[in-house]
Short mmCIF file of C-alpha atoms in Angstrom, two decimals:
data_model
loop_
_atom_site.label_atom_id
_atom_site.label_comp_id
_atom_site.label_asym_id
_atom_site.label_seq_id
_atom_site.Cartn_x
_atom_site.Cartn_y
_atom_site.Cartn_z
CA MET P 1 -41.44 25.10 18.45
CA SER P 2 -38.02 23.58 19.07
CA PHE P 3 -36.98 21.53 22.10
CA GLU P 4 -34.86 24.45 23.32
CA ALA P 5 -37.77 26.90 23.03
CA SER P 6 -40.08 24.46 24.81
CA ILE P 7 -37.91 24.10 27.90
CA ARG P 8 -37.32 27.86 28.01
CA GLN P 9 -41.09 28.41 27.82
CA LEU P 10 -41.77 25.84 30.52
CA ARG P 11 -39.21 27.38 32.85
CA GLY P 12 -40.47 30.91 32.17
CA ASN P 13 -44.11 29.94 32.76
CA ALA P 14 -43.14 28.35 36.07
CA GLY P 15 -41.03 31.34 37.13
CA LEU P 16 -37.99 29.15 37.80
CA SER P 17 -34.29 29.91 37.60
CA GLN P 18 -31.93 27.87 35.44
CA GLN P 19 -30.18 26.73 38.62
CA ALA P 20 -33.43 25.38 40.08
CA VAL P 21 -34.16 23.29 37.00
CA ALA P 22 -30.55 22.12 36.74
CA ASP P 23 -30.68 20.95 40.38
CA ALA P 24 -33.94 19.08 39.72
CA VAL P 25 -32.46 17.34 36.68
CA GLY P 26 -29.20 16.60 38.49
CA ILE P 27 -26.82 18.40 36.13
CA ALA P 28 -24.61 21.46 36.37
CA ARG P 29 -26.16 24.85 35.54
CA ALA P 30 -23.63 25.26 32.72
CA THR P 31 -24.84 22.00 31.21
CA TYR P 32 -28.49 23.05 31.50
CA ILE P 33 -27.72 26.37 29.80
CA LYS P 34 -26.33 24.38 26.87
CA LEU P 35 -29.64 22.49 26.66
CA GLU P 36 -31.61 25.75 26.50
CA ASN P 37 -29.24 27.23 23.92
CA GLY P 38 -29.10 24.14 21.71
CA GLY P 39 -25.40 23.64 22.38
CA ARG P 40 -25.84 20.12 23.72
CA GLU P 41 -28.14 17.23 22.84
CA PRO P 42 -30.18 16.01 25.86
CA LYS P 43 -29.72 12.47 27.07
CA LEU P 44 -32.75 10.26 27.60
CA GLY P 45 -32.39 10.35 31.38
CA GLU P 46 -32.32 14.16 31.33
CA LEU P 47 -35.39 14.31 29.09
CA THR P 48 -37.19 12.00 31.50
CA LYS P 49 -36.35 14.11 34.56
CA ILE P 50 -37.37 17.33 32.81
CA SER P 51 -40.67 15.78 31.69
CA GLN P 52 -41.38 14.51 35.20
CA TYR P 53 -40.47 17.88 36.72
CA TYR P 54 -42.95 19.75 34.53
CA GLU P 55 -45.44 16.85 34.32
CA VAL P 56 -45.40 16.71 30.52
CA GLY P 57 -44.58 13.91 28.11
CA VAL P 58 -41.10 13.09 26.86
CA GLN P 59 -42.56 12.92 23.35
CA GLU P 60 -43.72 16.52 23.54
CA LEU P 61 -40.32 17.69 24.78
CA ILE P 62 -38.41 15.92 22.02
CA SER P 63 -40.71 16.93 19.18
CA GLY P 64 -40.87 20.53 20.43
CA ILE P 65 -44.66 20.74 20.69
CA ALA P 66 -45.82 23.82 22.64
CA MET P 67 -46.74 22.87 26.19
CA THR P 68 -50.42 23.70 26.40
CA ASP P 69 -52.56 22.53 29.33
CA THR P 70 -54.22 20.00 27.02
CA VAL P 71 -50.88 18.51 25.99
CA ALA P 72 -49.75 18.33 29.61
CA GLN P 73 -52.95 16.56 30.65
CA GLN P 74 -52.64 14.07 27.80
CA ALA P 75 -49.00 13.43 28.65
CA GLN P 76 -49.88 12.50 32.23
CA HIS P 77 -51.98 9.63 30.88
CA SER P 78 -49.40 8.47 28.33
CA PRO P 79 -48.99 4.65 28.25
CA TRP P 80 -45.26 4.77 28.91
CA ARG P 81 -43.55 2.62 31.54
CA VAL P 82 -40.37 3.23 33.47
CA ALA P 83 -37.85 0.42 33.16
CA ASP P 84 -35.60 1.24 36.15
CA ASP P 85 -33.74 4.06 37.84
CA THR P 86 -32.12 4.98 34.52
CA ALA P 87 -35.64 6.06 33.48
CA LEU P 88 -35.74 4.40 30.08
CA TYR P 89 -39.17 4.57 28.50
CA VAL P 90 -41.02 2.33 26.07
CA SER P 91 -43.71 4.12 24.08
CA ASP P 92 -46.24 3.31 21.42
CA ALA P 93 -45.16 6.46 19.61
CA PRO P 94 -42.91 5.86 16.59
CA ALA P 95 -39.23 6.69 16.92
CA GLU P 96 -39.58 9.31 14.18
CA TYR P 97 -41.20 11.71 16.63
CA HIS P 98 -37.73 12.59 17.85
CA HIS P 99 -36.87 14.23 14.60
CA ASP P 100 -39.95 16.20 13.54
CA ASP P 101 -38.91 19.84 13.21
CA ALA P 102 -41.28 22.71 13.73
CA GLN P 103 -41.77 24.57 10.47
CA GLY P 104 -38.87 26.92 9.85
CA ALA P 105 -36.82 25.62 12.80
CA GLN P 106 -33.16 24.75 12.39
CA PRO P 107 -32.51 21.00 12.79
CA THR P 108 -30.41 19.86 15.73
CA ALA P 109 -27.22 17.84 15.29
CA ALA P 110 -29.19 14.64 15.84
CA GLN P 111 -31.91 15.65 13.38
CA SER P 112 -29.47 16.54 10.60
CA ARG P 113 -27.95 13.05 10.45
CA ASP P 114 -29.32 9.99 8.72
CA ALA P 115 -31.51 7.63 10.74
CA ILE P 116 -30.15 4.68 8.73
CA PRO P 117 -26.82 5.30 7.01
CA ARG P 118 -26.12 3.81 3.59
CA LEU P 119 -24.99 0.17 3.70
CA HIS P 120 -21.27 -0.29 2.99
CA THR P 121 -21.12 -3.94 1.90
CA THR P 122 -17.35 -3.92 1.43
CA LYS P 123 -16.76 -2.57 4.92
CA LEU P 124 -19.30 -4.94 6.45
CA ARG P 125 -17.45 -7.86 4.84
CA GLN P 126 -14.14 -6.70 6.31
CA VAL P 127 -15.62 -5.96 9.75
CA LEU P 128 -17.01 -9.50 9.81
CA LEU P 129 -13.69 -11.05 8.82
CA TYR P 130 -11.72 -8.85 11.21
CA THR P 131 -14.04 -9.43 14.18
CA LEU P 132 -14.24 -13.18 13.62
CA GLY P 133 -10.50 -13.40 13.07
CA LYS P 134 -9.91 -11.84 16.48
CA ILE P 135 -12.58 -13.50 18.64
CA GLY P 136 -14.62 -15.87 16.46
CA ALA P 137 -13.00 -18.96 18.00
CA ARG P 138 -13.99 -17.98 21.55
CA PRO P 139 -16.59 -20.36 22.98
CA ASN P 140 -19.01 -17.54 23.81
CA VAL P 141 -19.04 -16.09 20.30
CA GLY P 142 -21.95 -17.52 18.37
CA GLU P 143 -24.47 -15.87 16.08
CA ALA P 144 -26.29 -13.98 18.87
CA VAL P 145 -23.08 -12.54 20.34
CA LEU P 146 -21.88 -11.56 16.87
CA HIS P 147 -25.13 -9.73 16.15
CA ARG P 148 -24.95 -7.74 19.40
CA LEU P 149 -21.27 -6.93 18.88
CA LEU P 150 -21.95 -5.58 15.40
CA TYR P 151 -24.75 -3.43 16.82
CA PHE P 152 -22.54 -1.87 19.48
CA ILE P 153 -19.63 -1.45 17.07
CA ASP P 154 -21.84 0.52 14.68
CA PHE P 155 -23.94 2.47 17.17
CA ASP P 156 -21.05 3.37 19.48
CA TYR P 157 -19.05 4.61 16.49
CA TYR P 158 -22.07 6.61 15.36
CA GLU P 159 -22.42 8.21 18.79
CA ARG P 160 -18.77 9.29 18.64
CA THR P 161 -18.55 10.38 15.00
CA GLY P 162 -22.04 10.65 13.51
CA LYS P 163 -21.19 7.79 11.13
CA SER P 164 -21.78 4.04 11.12
CA ILE P 165 -18.86 1.89 10.04
CA THR P 166 -20.94 -0.63 8.09
CA GLY P 167 -24.21 1.26 7.56
CA LEU P 168 -26.06 -1.94 8.46
CA ALA P 169 -29.66 -1.55 9.68
CA TYR P 170 -30.72 -3.24 12.92
CA LEU P 171 -34.20 -4.21 14.10
CA HIS P 172 -35.76 -4.17 17.57
CA GLU P 173 -36.30 -7.85 18.33
CA THR P 174 -37.25 -9.67 21.54
CA TYR P 175 -33.72 -10.61 22.56
CA GLY P 176 -32.07 -7.38 21.50
CA PRO P 177 -30.93 -5.72 18.27
CA ALA P 178 -30.83 -7.98 15.22
CA PRO P 179 -29.17 -7.12 11.89
CA ALA P 180 -31.36 -6.64 8.85
CA ALA P 181 -31.49 -9.29 6.11
CA ASP P 182 -28.50 -7.66 4.38
CA LEU P 183 -26.17 -9.44 6.80
CA GLN P 184 -27.50 -12.91 6.02
CA ALA P 185 -27.33 -12.18 2.30
CA LEU P 186 -23.68 -11.21 2.69
CA VAL P 187 -22.92 -14.30 4.81
CA ASP P 188 -24.44 -16.52 2.11
CA GLU P 189 -22.31 -14.79 -0.52
CA MET P 190 -19.15 -15.14 1.58
CA ARG P 191 -19.81 -18.84 2.13
CA ALA P 192 -20.23 -19.35 -1.61
CA ARG P 193 -16.88 -17.61 -2.17
CA ASP P 194 -15.15 -19.69 0.54
CA GLU P 195 -14.50 -16.63 2.67
CA LEU P 196 -16.54 -17.81 5.61
CA ASP P 197 -17.77 -21.07 7.11
CA VAL P 198 -20.77 -21.60 9.37
CA ILE P 199 -20.90 -24.58 11.73
CA GLU P 200 -23.34 -25.86 14.32
CA THR P 201 -21.87 -26.56 17.76
CA LYS P 202 -22.99 -26.66 21.38
CA HIS P 203 -22.24 -24.07 24.04
CA PHE P 204 -23.16 -25.56 27.40
CA SER P 205 -26.58 -27.12 26.72
CA HIS P 206 -27.54 -24.81 23.87
CA LYS P 207 -27.06 -25.15 20.13
CA GLN P 208 -24.73 -22.53 18.77
CA ARG P 209 -24.19 -21.28 15.24
CA LYS P 210 -20.58 -20.18 14.80
CA PHE P 211 -19.01 -18.19 11.99
CA LEU P 212 -15.40 -18.99 11.11
CA PRO P 213 -13.33 -16.82 8.75
CA LEU P 214 -11.49 -18.59 5.93
CA LYS P 215 -9.43 -15.55 4.93
CA ASN P 216 -7.94 -12.49 6.57
CA ALA P 217 -9.62 -9.12 6.52
CA GLU P 218 -8.34 -6.54 4.04
CA LEU P 219 -7.53 -3.80 6.52
CA SER P 220 -6.94 -1.26 3.76
CA GLU P 221 -10.75 -1.06 3.46
CA LEU P 222 -11.00 0.25 7.05
CA SER P 223 -9.59 3.47 8.46
CA ALA P 224 -7.15 3.51 11.37
CA ASN P 225 -9.83 5.06 13.58
CA GLU P 226 -12.34 2.37 12.61
CA ILE P 227 -9.88 -0.41 13.43
CA LYS P 228 -8.99 1.24 16.73
CA HIS P 229 -12.68 1.52 17.58
CA ILE P 230 -13.40 -2.12 16.72
CA ASP P 231 -10.43 -3.27 18.81
CA ALA P 232 -11.70 -1.26 21.79
CA GLU P 233 -15.23 -2.65 21.41
CA LEU P 234 -13.98 -6.24 21.22
CA GLU P 235 -11.79 -5.67 24.27
CA ARG P 236 -14.74 -4.22 26.20
CA LEU P 237 -17.52 -6.54 25.05
CA GLY P 238 -15.94 -9.55 23.35
CA SER P 239 -15.96 -11.79 26.44
CA LYS P 240 -19.59 -11.19 27.34
CA SER P 241 -22.32 -13.77 26.81
CA ALA P 242 -25.31 -13.26 24.54
CA ALA P 243 -27.50 -12.69 27.61
CA GLU P 244 -25.13 -10.06 29.01
CA LEU P 245 -25.02 -8.20 25.70
CA SER P 246 -28.81 -8.39 25.38
CA ASN P 247 -29.25 -7.00 28.89
CA LEU P 248 -26.97 -4.10 27.97
CA ALA P 249 -28.94 -3.48 24.78
CA TYR P 250 -32.21 -3.45 26.75
CA LYS P 251 -30.91 -0.31 28.50
CA ASP P 252 -29.74 1.37 25.30
CA ALA P 253 -31.93 4.29 24.23
CA PRO P 254 -31.99 3.48 20.47
CA TRP P 255 -33.29 -0.05 21.15
CA VAL P 256 -35.70 1.15 23.85
CA ILE P 257 -37.21 3.88 21.69
CA ALA P 258 -37.84 1.66 18.64
CA LYS P 259 -41.00 -0.43 18.57
CA TYR P 260 -40.84 -4.20 18.22
CA GLY P 261 -39.89 -5.15 14.66
CA GLN P 262 -39.00 -1.56 13.81
CA THR P 263 -35.66 -0.42 12.40
CA ILE P 264 -33.57 1.14 15.16
CA ASP P 265 -32.73 4.80 14.54
CA TYR P 266 -29.01 5.57 14.74
CA ARG P 267 -29.78 9.17 15.75
CA ASP P 268 -31.26 7.99 19.03
CA THR P 269 -27.73 7.42 20.33
CA PHE P 270 -28.00 11.11 21.29
CA TYR P 271 -30.53 10.13 23.98
CA ARG P 272 -28.34 7.51 25.64
CA THR P 273 -27.88 7.54 29.39
CA ASP P 274 -24.54 7.04 31.12
CA VAL P 275 -25.32 3.30 31.26
CA THR P 276 -24.51 2.80 27.57
CA SER P 277 -23.08 6.12 26.37
CA VAL P 278 -19.47 5.97 25.16
CA ILE P 279 -19.03 9.74 25.38
CA GLU P 280 -17.95 11.26 28.67
CA SER P 281 -20.53 13.50 30.30
CA ASP P 282 -19.77 17.19 30.70
CA ASP P 283 -21.94 17.50 33.81
CA ASP P 284 -18.89 18.48 35.85
CA LEU P 285 -18.62 21.78 33.96
#
């Protein structure tokens, strides 16, 4: 059973109108109708409110499992914890549960896209050089800030377009998203080719590892839209500290959903709340 069929079944079993459920979730009826018809991907906050309203688990809603009494009872004892009023959940269930289709069901937009896009080493090299060329000399921009910026550059672009610019994989680590080993391998290669230098400095009382570009980025490797997106991300996030970027990542659905040490699923950008989403809500429809 699909997510859309599940929420229709739940509403029908409860004898509720679409308006009543929409009011409970805090969205417009037109928006709720899109959820039931599969015309709009639900955000994590909406999934949470629907699950709380019907007293079932978010996992069951996402995976489209039929809502039997047994499932509902099990969901009430699920070891999930609410982070804050944005209702972000941390679960022991693997992130893949979001994308398990019922047999014969048509995949949603989120399910039809790759969890981890293919790595584009050439683009990653140019994104590094371009980003560092613009803000690498700022005192706040060390290794941790760079890692978080790359994460938001890729995941925000994916939310908008369904594509990652670099295709780099990111892991759920204690202090936020961390790039996979591919990034360090590329940095080592760029240092050997005198394209990049890495120095140890101090920022306040902390040691800081800074990356300094030794050549300009080849912008022909990036599209105009990609450059525009990177510029906007650096304008929005480039002055933030590592702690500020980590705190933002802690509220981001893809990071929240992934288990510690697990690769973060790009498709989980479709469950972002307004806190981190870069797409305007249509709840005013």
